[in-house]
Coordinates of C-alpha atoms in Angstrom, one line a residue:
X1 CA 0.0 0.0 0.0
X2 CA 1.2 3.5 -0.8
X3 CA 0.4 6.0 0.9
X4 CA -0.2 9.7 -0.7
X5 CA -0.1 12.7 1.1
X6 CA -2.6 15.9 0.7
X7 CA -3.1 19.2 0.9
X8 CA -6.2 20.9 1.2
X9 CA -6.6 23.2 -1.2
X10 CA -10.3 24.6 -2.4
X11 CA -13.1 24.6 0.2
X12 CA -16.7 25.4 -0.8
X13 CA -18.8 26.4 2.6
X14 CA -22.3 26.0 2.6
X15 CA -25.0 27.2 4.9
X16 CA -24.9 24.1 6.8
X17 CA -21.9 21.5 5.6
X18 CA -18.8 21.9 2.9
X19 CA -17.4 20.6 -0.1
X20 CA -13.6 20.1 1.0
X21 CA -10.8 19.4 -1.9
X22 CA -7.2 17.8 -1.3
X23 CA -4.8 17.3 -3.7
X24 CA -1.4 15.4 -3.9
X25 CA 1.4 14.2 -6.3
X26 CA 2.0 10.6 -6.7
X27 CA 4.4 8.4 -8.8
X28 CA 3.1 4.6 -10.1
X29 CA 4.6 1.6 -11.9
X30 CA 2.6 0.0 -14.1
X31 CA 0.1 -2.6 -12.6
X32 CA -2.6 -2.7 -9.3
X33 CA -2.5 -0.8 -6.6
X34 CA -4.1 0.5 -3.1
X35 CA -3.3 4.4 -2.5
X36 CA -4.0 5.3 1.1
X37 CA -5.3 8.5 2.0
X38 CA -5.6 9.6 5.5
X39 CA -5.9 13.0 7.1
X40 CA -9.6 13.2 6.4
X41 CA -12.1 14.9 8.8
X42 CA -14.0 12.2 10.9
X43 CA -17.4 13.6 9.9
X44 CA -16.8 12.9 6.0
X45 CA -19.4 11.7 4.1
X46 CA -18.4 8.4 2.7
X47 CA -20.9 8.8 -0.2
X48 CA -19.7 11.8 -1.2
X49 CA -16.5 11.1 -1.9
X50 CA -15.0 11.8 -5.8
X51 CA -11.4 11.4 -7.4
X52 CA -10.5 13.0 -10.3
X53 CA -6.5 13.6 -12.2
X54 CA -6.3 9.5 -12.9
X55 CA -5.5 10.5 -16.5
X56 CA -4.9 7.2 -17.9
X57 CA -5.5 5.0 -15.1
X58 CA -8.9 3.7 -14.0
X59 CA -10.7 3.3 -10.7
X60 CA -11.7 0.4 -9.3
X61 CA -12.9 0.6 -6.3
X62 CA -12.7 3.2 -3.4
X63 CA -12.6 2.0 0.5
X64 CA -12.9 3.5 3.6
X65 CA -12.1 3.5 7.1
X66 CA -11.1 5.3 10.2
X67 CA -7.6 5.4 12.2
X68 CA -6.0 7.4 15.1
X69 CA -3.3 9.8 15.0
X70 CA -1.6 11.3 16.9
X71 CA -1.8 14.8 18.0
X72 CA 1.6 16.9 16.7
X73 CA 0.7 19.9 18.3
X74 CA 0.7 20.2 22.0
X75 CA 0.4 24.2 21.7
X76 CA -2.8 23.9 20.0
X77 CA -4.7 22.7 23.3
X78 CA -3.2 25.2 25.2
X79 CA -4.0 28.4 22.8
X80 CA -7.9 26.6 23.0
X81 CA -7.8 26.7 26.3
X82 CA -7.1 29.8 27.0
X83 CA -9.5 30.6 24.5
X84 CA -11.6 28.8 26.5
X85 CA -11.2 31.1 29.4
X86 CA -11.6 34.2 27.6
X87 CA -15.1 32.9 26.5
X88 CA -15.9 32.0 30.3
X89 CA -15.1 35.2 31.6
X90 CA -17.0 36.9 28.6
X91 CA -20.0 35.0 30.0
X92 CA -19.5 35.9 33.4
X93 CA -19.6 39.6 32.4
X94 CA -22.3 39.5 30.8
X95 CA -24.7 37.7 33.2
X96 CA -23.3 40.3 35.4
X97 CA -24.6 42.9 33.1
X98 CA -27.8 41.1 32.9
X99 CA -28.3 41.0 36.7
X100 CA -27.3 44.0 37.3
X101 CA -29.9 45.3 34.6
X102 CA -32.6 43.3 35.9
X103 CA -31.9 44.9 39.1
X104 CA -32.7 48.2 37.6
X105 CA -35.4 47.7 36.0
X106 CA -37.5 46.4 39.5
X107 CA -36.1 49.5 40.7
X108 CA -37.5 51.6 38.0
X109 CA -40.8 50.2 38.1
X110 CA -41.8 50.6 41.3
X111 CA -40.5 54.3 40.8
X112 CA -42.5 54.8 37.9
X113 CA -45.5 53.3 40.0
X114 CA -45.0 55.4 42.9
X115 CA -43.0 58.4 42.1
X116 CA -45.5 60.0 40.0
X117 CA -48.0 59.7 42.9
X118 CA -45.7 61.5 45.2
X119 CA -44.3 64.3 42.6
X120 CA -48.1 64.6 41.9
X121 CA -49.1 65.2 45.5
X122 CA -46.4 67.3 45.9
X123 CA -47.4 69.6 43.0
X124 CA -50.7 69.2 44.5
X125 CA -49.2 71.2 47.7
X126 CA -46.4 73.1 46.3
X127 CA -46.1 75.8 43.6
X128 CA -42.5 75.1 42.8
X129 CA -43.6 72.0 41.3
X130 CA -45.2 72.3 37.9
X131 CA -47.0 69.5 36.3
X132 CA -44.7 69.3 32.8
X133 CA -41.8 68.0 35.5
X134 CA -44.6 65.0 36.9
X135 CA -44.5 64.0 33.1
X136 CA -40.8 64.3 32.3
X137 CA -39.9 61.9 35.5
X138 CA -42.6 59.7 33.9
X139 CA -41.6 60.0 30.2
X140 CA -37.7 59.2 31.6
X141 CA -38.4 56.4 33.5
X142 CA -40.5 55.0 30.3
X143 CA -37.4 55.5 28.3
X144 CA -34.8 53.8 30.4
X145 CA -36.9 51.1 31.0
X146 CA -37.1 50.7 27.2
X147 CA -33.7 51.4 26.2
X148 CA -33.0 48.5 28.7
X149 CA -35.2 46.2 27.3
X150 CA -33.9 46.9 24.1
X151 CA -30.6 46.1 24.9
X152 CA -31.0 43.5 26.6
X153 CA -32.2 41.4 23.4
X154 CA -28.9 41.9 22.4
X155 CA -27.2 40.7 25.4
X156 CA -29.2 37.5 25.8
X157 CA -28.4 36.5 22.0
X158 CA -24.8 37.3 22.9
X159 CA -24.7 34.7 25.8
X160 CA -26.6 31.7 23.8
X161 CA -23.6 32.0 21.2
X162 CA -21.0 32.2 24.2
X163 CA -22.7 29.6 25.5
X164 CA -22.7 27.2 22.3
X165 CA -18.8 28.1 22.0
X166 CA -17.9 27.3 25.4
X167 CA -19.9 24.0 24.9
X168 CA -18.3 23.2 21.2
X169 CA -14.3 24.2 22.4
X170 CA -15.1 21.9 26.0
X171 CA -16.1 18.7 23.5
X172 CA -12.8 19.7 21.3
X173 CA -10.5 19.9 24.0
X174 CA -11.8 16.5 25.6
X175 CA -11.9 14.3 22.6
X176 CA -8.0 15.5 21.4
X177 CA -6.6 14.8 25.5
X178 CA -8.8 11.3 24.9
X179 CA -7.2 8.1 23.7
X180 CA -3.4 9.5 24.8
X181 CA -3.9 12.4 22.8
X182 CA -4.9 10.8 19.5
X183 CA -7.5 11.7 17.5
X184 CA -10.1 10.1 15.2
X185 CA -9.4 10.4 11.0
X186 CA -11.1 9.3 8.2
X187 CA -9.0 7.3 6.0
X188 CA -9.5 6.6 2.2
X189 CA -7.8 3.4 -0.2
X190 CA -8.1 3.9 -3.7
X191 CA -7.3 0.7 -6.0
X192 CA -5.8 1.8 -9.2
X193 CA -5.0 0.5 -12.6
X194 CA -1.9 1.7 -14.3
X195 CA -1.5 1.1 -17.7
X196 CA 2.2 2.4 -17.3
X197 CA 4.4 4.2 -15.0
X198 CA 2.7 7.4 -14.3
X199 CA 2.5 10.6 -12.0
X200 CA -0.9 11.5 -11.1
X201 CA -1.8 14.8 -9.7
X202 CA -5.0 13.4 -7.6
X203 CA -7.7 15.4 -6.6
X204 CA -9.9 14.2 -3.5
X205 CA -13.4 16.2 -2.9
X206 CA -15.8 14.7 0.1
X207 CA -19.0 16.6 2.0
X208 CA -18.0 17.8 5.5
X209 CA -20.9 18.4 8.4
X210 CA -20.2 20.3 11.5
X211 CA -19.2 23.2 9.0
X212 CA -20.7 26.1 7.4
X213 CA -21.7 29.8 7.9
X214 CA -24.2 32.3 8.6
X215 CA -24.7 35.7 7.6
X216 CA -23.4 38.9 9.2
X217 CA -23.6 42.7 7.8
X218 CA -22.5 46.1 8.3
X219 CA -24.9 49.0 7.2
X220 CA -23.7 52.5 6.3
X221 CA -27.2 54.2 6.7
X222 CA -28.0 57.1 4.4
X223 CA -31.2 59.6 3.5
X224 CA -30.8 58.3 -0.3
X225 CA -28.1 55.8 -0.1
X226 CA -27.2 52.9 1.9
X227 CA -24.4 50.9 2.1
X228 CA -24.0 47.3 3.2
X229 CA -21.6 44.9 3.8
X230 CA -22.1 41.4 3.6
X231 CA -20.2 38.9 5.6
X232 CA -19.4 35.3 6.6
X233 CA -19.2 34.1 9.7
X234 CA -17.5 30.7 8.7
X235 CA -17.0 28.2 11.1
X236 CA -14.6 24.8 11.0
X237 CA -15.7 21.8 13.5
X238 CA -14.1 19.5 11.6
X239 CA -11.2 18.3 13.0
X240 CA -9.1 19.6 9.3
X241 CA -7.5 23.0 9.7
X242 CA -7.9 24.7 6.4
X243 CA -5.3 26.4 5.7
X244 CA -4.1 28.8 2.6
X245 CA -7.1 27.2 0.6
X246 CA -8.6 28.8 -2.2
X247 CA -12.7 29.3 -0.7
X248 CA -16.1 29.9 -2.3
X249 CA -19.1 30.6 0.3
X250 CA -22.8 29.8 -1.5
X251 CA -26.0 30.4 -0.3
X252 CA -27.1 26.9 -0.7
X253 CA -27.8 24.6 2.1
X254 CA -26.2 21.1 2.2
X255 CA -31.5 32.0 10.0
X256 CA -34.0 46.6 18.3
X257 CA -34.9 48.8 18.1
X258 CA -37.9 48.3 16.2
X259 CA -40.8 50.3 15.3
X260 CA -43.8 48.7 17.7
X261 CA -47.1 47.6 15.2
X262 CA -50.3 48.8 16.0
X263 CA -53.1 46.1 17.0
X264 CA -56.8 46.8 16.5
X265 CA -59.0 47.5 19.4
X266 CA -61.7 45.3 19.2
X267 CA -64.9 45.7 22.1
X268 CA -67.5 43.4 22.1
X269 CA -70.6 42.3 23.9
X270 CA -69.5 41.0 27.5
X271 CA -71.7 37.2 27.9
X272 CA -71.3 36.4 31.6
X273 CA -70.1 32.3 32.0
X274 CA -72.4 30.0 34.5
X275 CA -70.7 30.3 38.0
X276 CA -69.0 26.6 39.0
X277 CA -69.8 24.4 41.7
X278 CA -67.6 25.6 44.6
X279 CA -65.4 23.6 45.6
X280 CA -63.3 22.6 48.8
X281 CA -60.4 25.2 48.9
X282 CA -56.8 23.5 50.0
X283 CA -54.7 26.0 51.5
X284 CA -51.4 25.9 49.5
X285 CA -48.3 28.4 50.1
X286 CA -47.8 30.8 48.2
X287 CA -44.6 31.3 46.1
X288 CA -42.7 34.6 45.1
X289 CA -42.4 34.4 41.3
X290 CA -39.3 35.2 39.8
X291 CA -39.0 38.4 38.4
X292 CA -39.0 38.6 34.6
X293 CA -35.6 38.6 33.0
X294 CA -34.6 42.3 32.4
X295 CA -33.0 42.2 29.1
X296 CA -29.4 43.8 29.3
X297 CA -28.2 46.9 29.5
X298 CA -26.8 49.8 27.5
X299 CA -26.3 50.0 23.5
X300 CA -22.9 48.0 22.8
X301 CA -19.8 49.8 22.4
X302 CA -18.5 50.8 18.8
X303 CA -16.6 48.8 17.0
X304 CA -13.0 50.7 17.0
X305 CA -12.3 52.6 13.3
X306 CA -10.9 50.4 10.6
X307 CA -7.9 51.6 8.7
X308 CA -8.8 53.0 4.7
X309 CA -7.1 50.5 3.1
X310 CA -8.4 49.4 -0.6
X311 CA -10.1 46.1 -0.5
X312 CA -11.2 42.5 -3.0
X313 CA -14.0 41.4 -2.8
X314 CA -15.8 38.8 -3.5
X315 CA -16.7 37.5 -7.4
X316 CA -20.3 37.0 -7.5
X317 CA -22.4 34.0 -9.5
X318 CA -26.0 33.3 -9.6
X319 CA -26.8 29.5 -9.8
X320 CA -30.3 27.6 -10.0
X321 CA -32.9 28.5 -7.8
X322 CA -31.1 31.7 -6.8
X323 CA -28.1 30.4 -5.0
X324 CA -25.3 33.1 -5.0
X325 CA -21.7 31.7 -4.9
X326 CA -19.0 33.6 -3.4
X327 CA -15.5 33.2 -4.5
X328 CA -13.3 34.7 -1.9
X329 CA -10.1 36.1 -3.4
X330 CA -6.6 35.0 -2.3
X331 CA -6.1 32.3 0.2
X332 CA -7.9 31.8 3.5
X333 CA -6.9 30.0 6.7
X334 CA -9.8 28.9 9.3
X335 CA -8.6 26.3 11.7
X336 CA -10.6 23.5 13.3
X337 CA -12.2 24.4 16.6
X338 CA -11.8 28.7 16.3
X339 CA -14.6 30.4 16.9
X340 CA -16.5 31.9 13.8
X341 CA -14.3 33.7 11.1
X342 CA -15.3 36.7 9.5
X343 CA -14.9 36.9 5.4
X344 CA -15.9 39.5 4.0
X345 CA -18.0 38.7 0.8
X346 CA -19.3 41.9 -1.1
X347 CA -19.9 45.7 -0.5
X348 CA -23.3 47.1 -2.4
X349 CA -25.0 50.5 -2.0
X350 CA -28.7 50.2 -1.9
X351 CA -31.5 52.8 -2.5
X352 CA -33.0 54.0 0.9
X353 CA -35.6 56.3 2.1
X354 CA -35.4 57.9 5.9
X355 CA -38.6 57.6 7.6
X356 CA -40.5 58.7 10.3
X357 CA -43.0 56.7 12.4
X358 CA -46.0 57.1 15.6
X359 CA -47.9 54.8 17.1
X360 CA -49.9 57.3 18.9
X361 CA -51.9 54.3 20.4
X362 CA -48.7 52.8 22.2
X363 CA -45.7 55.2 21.8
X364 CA -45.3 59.1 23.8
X365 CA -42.3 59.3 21.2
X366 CA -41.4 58.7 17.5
X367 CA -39.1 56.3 15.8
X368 CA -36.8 56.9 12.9
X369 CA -35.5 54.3 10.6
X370 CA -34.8 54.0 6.5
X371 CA -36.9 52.5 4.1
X372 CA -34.1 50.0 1.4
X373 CA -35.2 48.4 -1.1
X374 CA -32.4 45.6 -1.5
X375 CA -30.7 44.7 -5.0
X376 CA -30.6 41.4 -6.8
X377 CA -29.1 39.3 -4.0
X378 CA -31.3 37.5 -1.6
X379 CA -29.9 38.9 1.9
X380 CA -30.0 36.1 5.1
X381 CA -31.4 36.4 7.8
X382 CA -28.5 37.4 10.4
X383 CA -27.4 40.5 13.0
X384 CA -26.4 43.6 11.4
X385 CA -24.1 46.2 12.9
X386 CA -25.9 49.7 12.0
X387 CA -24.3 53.3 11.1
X388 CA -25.6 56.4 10.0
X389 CA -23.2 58.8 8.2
X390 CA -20.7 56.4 9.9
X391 CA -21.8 56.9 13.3
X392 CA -21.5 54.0 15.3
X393 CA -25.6 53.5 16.4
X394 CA -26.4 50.1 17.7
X395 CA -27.0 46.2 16.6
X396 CA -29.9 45.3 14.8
X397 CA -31.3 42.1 12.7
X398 CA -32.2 41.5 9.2
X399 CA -34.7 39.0 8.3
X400 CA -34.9 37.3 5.0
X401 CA -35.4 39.8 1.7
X402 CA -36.0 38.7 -1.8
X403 CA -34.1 40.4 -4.5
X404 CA -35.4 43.9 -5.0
X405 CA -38.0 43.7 -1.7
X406 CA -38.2 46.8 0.3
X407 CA -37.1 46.5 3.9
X408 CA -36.9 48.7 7.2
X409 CA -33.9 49.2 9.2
X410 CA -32.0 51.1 12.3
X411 CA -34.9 52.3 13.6
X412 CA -33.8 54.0 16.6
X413 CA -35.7 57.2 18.7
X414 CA -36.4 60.0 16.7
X415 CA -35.1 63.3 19.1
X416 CA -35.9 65.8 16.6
X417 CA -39.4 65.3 15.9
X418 CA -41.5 66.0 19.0
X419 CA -45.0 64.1 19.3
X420 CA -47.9 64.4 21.7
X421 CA -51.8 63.2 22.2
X422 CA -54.2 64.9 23.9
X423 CA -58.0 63.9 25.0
X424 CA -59.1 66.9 23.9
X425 CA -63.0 66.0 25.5
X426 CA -65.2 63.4 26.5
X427 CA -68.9 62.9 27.2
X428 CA -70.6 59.7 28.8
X429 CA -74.5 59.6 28.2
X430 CA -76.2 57.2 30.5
X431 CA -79.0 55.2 28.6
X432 CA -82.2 57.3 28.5
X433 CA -85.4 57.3 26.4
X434 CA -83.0 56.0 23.4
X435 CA -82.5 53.2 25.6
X436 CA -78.8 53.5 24.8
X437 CA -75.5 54.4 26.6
X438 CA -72.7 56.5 24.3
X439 CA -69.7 57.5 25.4
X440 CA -67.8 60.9 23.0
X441 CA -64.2 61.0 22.2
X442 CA -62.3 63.9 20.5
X443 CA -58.4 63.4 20.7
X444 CA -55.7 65.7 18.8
X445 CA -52.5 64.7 17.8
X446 CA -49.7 67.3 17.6
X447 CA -46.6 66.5 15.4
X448 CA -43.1 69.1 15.6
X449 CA -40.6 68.5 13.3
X450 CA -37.8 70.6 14.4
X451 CA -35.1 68.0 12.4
X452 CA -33.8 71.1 9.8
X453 CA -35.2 69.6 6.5
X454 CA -38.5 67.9 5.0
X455 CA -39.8 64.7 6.1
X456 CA -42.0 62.3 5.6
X457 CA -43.9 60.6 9.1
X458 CA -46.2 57.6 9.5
X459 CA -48.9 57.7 12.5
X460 CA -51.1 55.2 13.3
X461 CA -53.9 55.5 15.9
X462 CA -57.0 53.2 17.0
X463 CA -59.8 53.5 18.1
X464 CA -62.3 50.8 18.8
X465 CA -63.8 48.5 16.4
X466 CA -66.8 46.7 17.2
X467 CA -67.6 42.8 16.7
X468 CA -71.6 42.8 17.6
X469 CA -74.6 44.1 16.2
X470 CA -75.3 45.9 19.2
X471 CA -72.3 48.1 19.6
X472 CA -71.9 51.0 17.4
X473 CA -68.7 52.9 16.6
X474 CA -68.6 56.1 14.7
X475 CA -65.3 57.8 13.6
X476 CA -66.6 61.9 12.7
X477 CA -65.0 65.1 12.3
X478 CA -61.2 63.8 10.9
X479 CA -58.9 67.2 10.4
X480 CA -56.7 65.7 8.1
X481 CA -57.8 63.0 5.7
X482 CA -56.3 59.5 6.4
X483 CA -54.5 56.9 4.2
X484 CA -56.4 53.6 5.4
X485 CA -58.5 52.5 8.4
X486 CA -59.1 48.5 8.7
X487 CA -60.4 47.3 11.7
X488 CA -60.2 50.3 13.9
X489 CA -56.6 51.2 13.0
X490 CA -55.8 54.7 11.2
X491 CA -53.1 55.3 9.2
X492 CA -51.9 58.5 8.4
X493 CA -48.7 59.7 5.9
X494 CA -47.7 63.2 5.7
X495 CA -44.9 65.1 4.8
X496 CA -44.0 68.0 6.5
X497 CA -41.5 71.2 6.0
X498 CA -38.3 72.2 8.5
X499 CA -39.7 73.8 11.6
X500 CA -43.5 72.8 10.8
X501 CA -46.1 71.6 13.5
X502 CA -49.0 70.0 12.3
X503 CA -52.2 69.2 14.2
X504 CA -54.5 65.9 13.9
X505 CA -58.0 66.2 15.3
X506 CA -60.3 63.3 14.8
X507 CA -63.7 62.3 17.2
X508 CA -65.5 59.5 17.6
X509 CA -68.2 58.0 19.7
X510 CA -69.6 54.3 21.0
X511 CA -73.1 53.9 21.0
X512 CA -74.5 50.1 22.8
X513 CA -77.6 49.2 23.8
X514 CA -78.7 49.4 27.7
X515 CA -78.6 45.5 28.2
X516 CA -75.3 44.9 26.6
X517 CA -71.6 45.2 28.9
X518 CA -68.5 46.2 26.7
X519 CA -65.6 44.6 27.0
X520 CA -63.0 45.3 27.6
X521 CA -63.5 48.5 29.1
X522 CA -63.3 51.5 27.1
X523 CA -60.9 54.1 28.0

């Protein structure tokens, strides 16, 4: 048996899996005989494997098998665990964070429940206290609560992935300090025919799991242009360092802030349920629930500055079905058992709109973000680093977008557009000779926009919308004529000059029958 020795050379990474290539030089006398190649990663696929570069000589059968070997690089333990170590503290830190966030945000609560009680009372007694600074503690707390929440998304995705590669490095480290320090290979004999003596230049290709990639981007926000990144987060599980290889990354597969969506209201007629048998009552103790995970704490820090330096990237094809192949220029090294390697793929500029939005119904505040409409790339779904005029803003996600779909992004607080709603009256009627209780509703909403330029906002409202016969609702009297209404929600899109306030006033009334209960209760 001879025995050739590899390289690997060309690796093709797929969503989940990859295509891995060796290649070696051998030199055969004429006749039969076994070629041993060893070196493969233990999670080959045995039916995947092809040969090509036989020239002249013909294949006769391909065998496989598994060996040990022995582990030549003692440093390579010790630089995973210390990477080990750095991923264990990381974690510590940020359930730290986590805690400490979730301390907070009890804290504020219970402020927000009983500070504006006391401020109020206060203001109540005291003339130094005016009522605008009742509802700027309020608004505050509301916003740090949020911003917390928001943040804290971020963190808890952070640990899972810490947590996965603290749990992948501890199963690395174990099975190469098993068996003596030897580890498990996948070894392949290929029986040849050789016409006449011969050098081959072999060529050895074979699926790979427990490799692959997932998306990753970086977005350049602009009013009329965005840019975005696109990048690979490859990752190598396979026991086979690839090293100087020649890669190609494909699509193929061998998965805020964020502007809140209103909901409609809907009322209906309340239908009382028969009252159960009582039953005999067993005293049980009663049990402090835990407190809802708070969600993490402040926005990440920026990533520091890169260099301008002039940079490849990526040649782009378009196979069947819309699978977009990647081939990475020069040569790439990912070794087995790193954490996930950027590569950077491509760098497009899309078109993009900025956009204002309310949802007067849930929100005291407005949200910014931009309106893209992609290109002819399908783009992942995966976590996105955001800028705006290359200002470091936050972390964000990107679901999946067909070629040329339109999709929002960064939206973040908008601080220089200044919204408010106001119950401008209401009137209750009691059920009289009509027989009928009606309640009257007129509301304003008041719009600032002190940005510096023209703008375009989207507010949404609701009112109630009524599911029985016997409840009437009536929407009368709207200032400024609305896009759509479907099931109780309003939609509104205006555009509005530098410096311009503009005022939304709308009124609308519930009518039900004196035998019928709403519910739920109307405001």
């Amino acid at each position: 048996m001879i025995e050739l020795r590899t390289k690997t050379t060309e690796v093709t990474v797929f969503i989940n899996g990859a295509r891995v290539t060796r290649a070696g030089q051998i030199e055969l006398g004429e006749g039969r005989h076994d070629v041993k190649v060893t070196g493969l990663s233990p999670w080959t696929d045995e039916s995947s494997i092809r040969v090509r570069g036989l020239a002249d000589a013909m294949l006769i059968g391909i065998a496989t098998g598994t060996e040990t070997a022995p582990i030549e690089d003692r440093e390579r333990i010790a630089e995973l665990e210390e990477r080990l170590r750095e991923l264990e503290l990381e974690k510590a830190n940020i359930e730290d964070i986590i805690s400490a966030d979730r301390a907070e945000q009890e804290y504020l609560t219970n402020l927000a429940r009983g500070a504006a009680l006391d401020v109020a009372r206060t203001a109540a007694l005291s003339k130094d206290v005016k009522a605008k600074d009742v509802l700027n503690l309020s608004r505050g707390i509301r916003e740090r609560i949020m911003r917390i929440k928001e943040a804290g998304r971020e963190n808890a995705f952070r640990l899972e992935d810490i947590k996965r590669q603290i749990e992948a490095l501890r199963q690395t480290i174990d099975e190469m300090k098993a068996g003596h320090e030897r580890v498990k290979r996948t070894v392949v004999i290929l029986t040849v025919q050789v016409p006449k003596k011969t050098t081959l230049d072999i060529g050895l290709s074979y699926q790979v799991d427990d490799a692959g990639w997932s998306p990753r981007y970086d977005v350049d926000l602009g009013r009329e242009k965005s840019t975005i990144r696109r990048i690979a987060m490859v990752r190598n599980r396979t026991e086979e360092d690839w090293t100087d290889v020649q890669m190609v990354v494909s699509t193929a597969s061998a998965q805020p802030a964020e502007a809140i969506e209103p909901t409609p209201f809907y009322i209906r007629r309340f239908v009382p349920r028969p009252r159960p048998m009582p039953r005999a009552r067993v005293k049980k103790k009663r049990e402090r629930p835990e407190p809802a995970m708070a969600y993490a704490a402040a926005a990440p820090p920026a990533p520091p500055e890169m260099p301008n330096i002039e940079e490849e990237f990526a040649e782009v094809e378009t196979g069947t079905g819309g699978v977009m192949s990647y081939k990475i220029p020069g040569a790439i090294t990912i070794l087995s058992g790193e954490s996930p390697q950027p590569v950077t793929l491509i760098e497009e500029e899309l078109e993009s709109e900025r956009l204002y939005f309310w949802n007067a119904a849930e929100e005291d505040v407005a949200v910014v973000a931009e309106r893209l409409t992609n290109g002819d790339a399908t783009l992942l779904e995966g976590p996105a680093k955001i800028y705006a005029g290359g200002e470091y803003i936050g972390e964000s996600r990107i679901g999946l977008v067909a070629p040329r779909e339109e999709f929002r992004l960064g939206a973040r607080t908008a601080h220089d557009v200044r919204v408010e709603k106001k119950l401008l009256s209401k009137k209750a009627e009691k059920a009289g000779v009509r027989g009928k209780n009606r309640i009257e509703y007129e509301y304003e909403l008041i719009v600032k926009n002190f940005s510096g330029e023209r703008i375009k906002i989207e507010i949404v409202d609701t009112i109630p919308h009524s599911s029985s016969e016997k409840i009437r609702v009536e929407l009368e009297d709207v200032s400024v004529p609305y896009k759509s209404m479907e099931l109780g929600v309003l939609t509104w899109e205006i555009e509005m000059e530098k410096g311009q306030e503009t005022n939304v006033r709308y009124r609308f009334e519930v009518e039900w029958e004196r035998d019928v209960m709403v519910t739920p209760p109307l405001p």
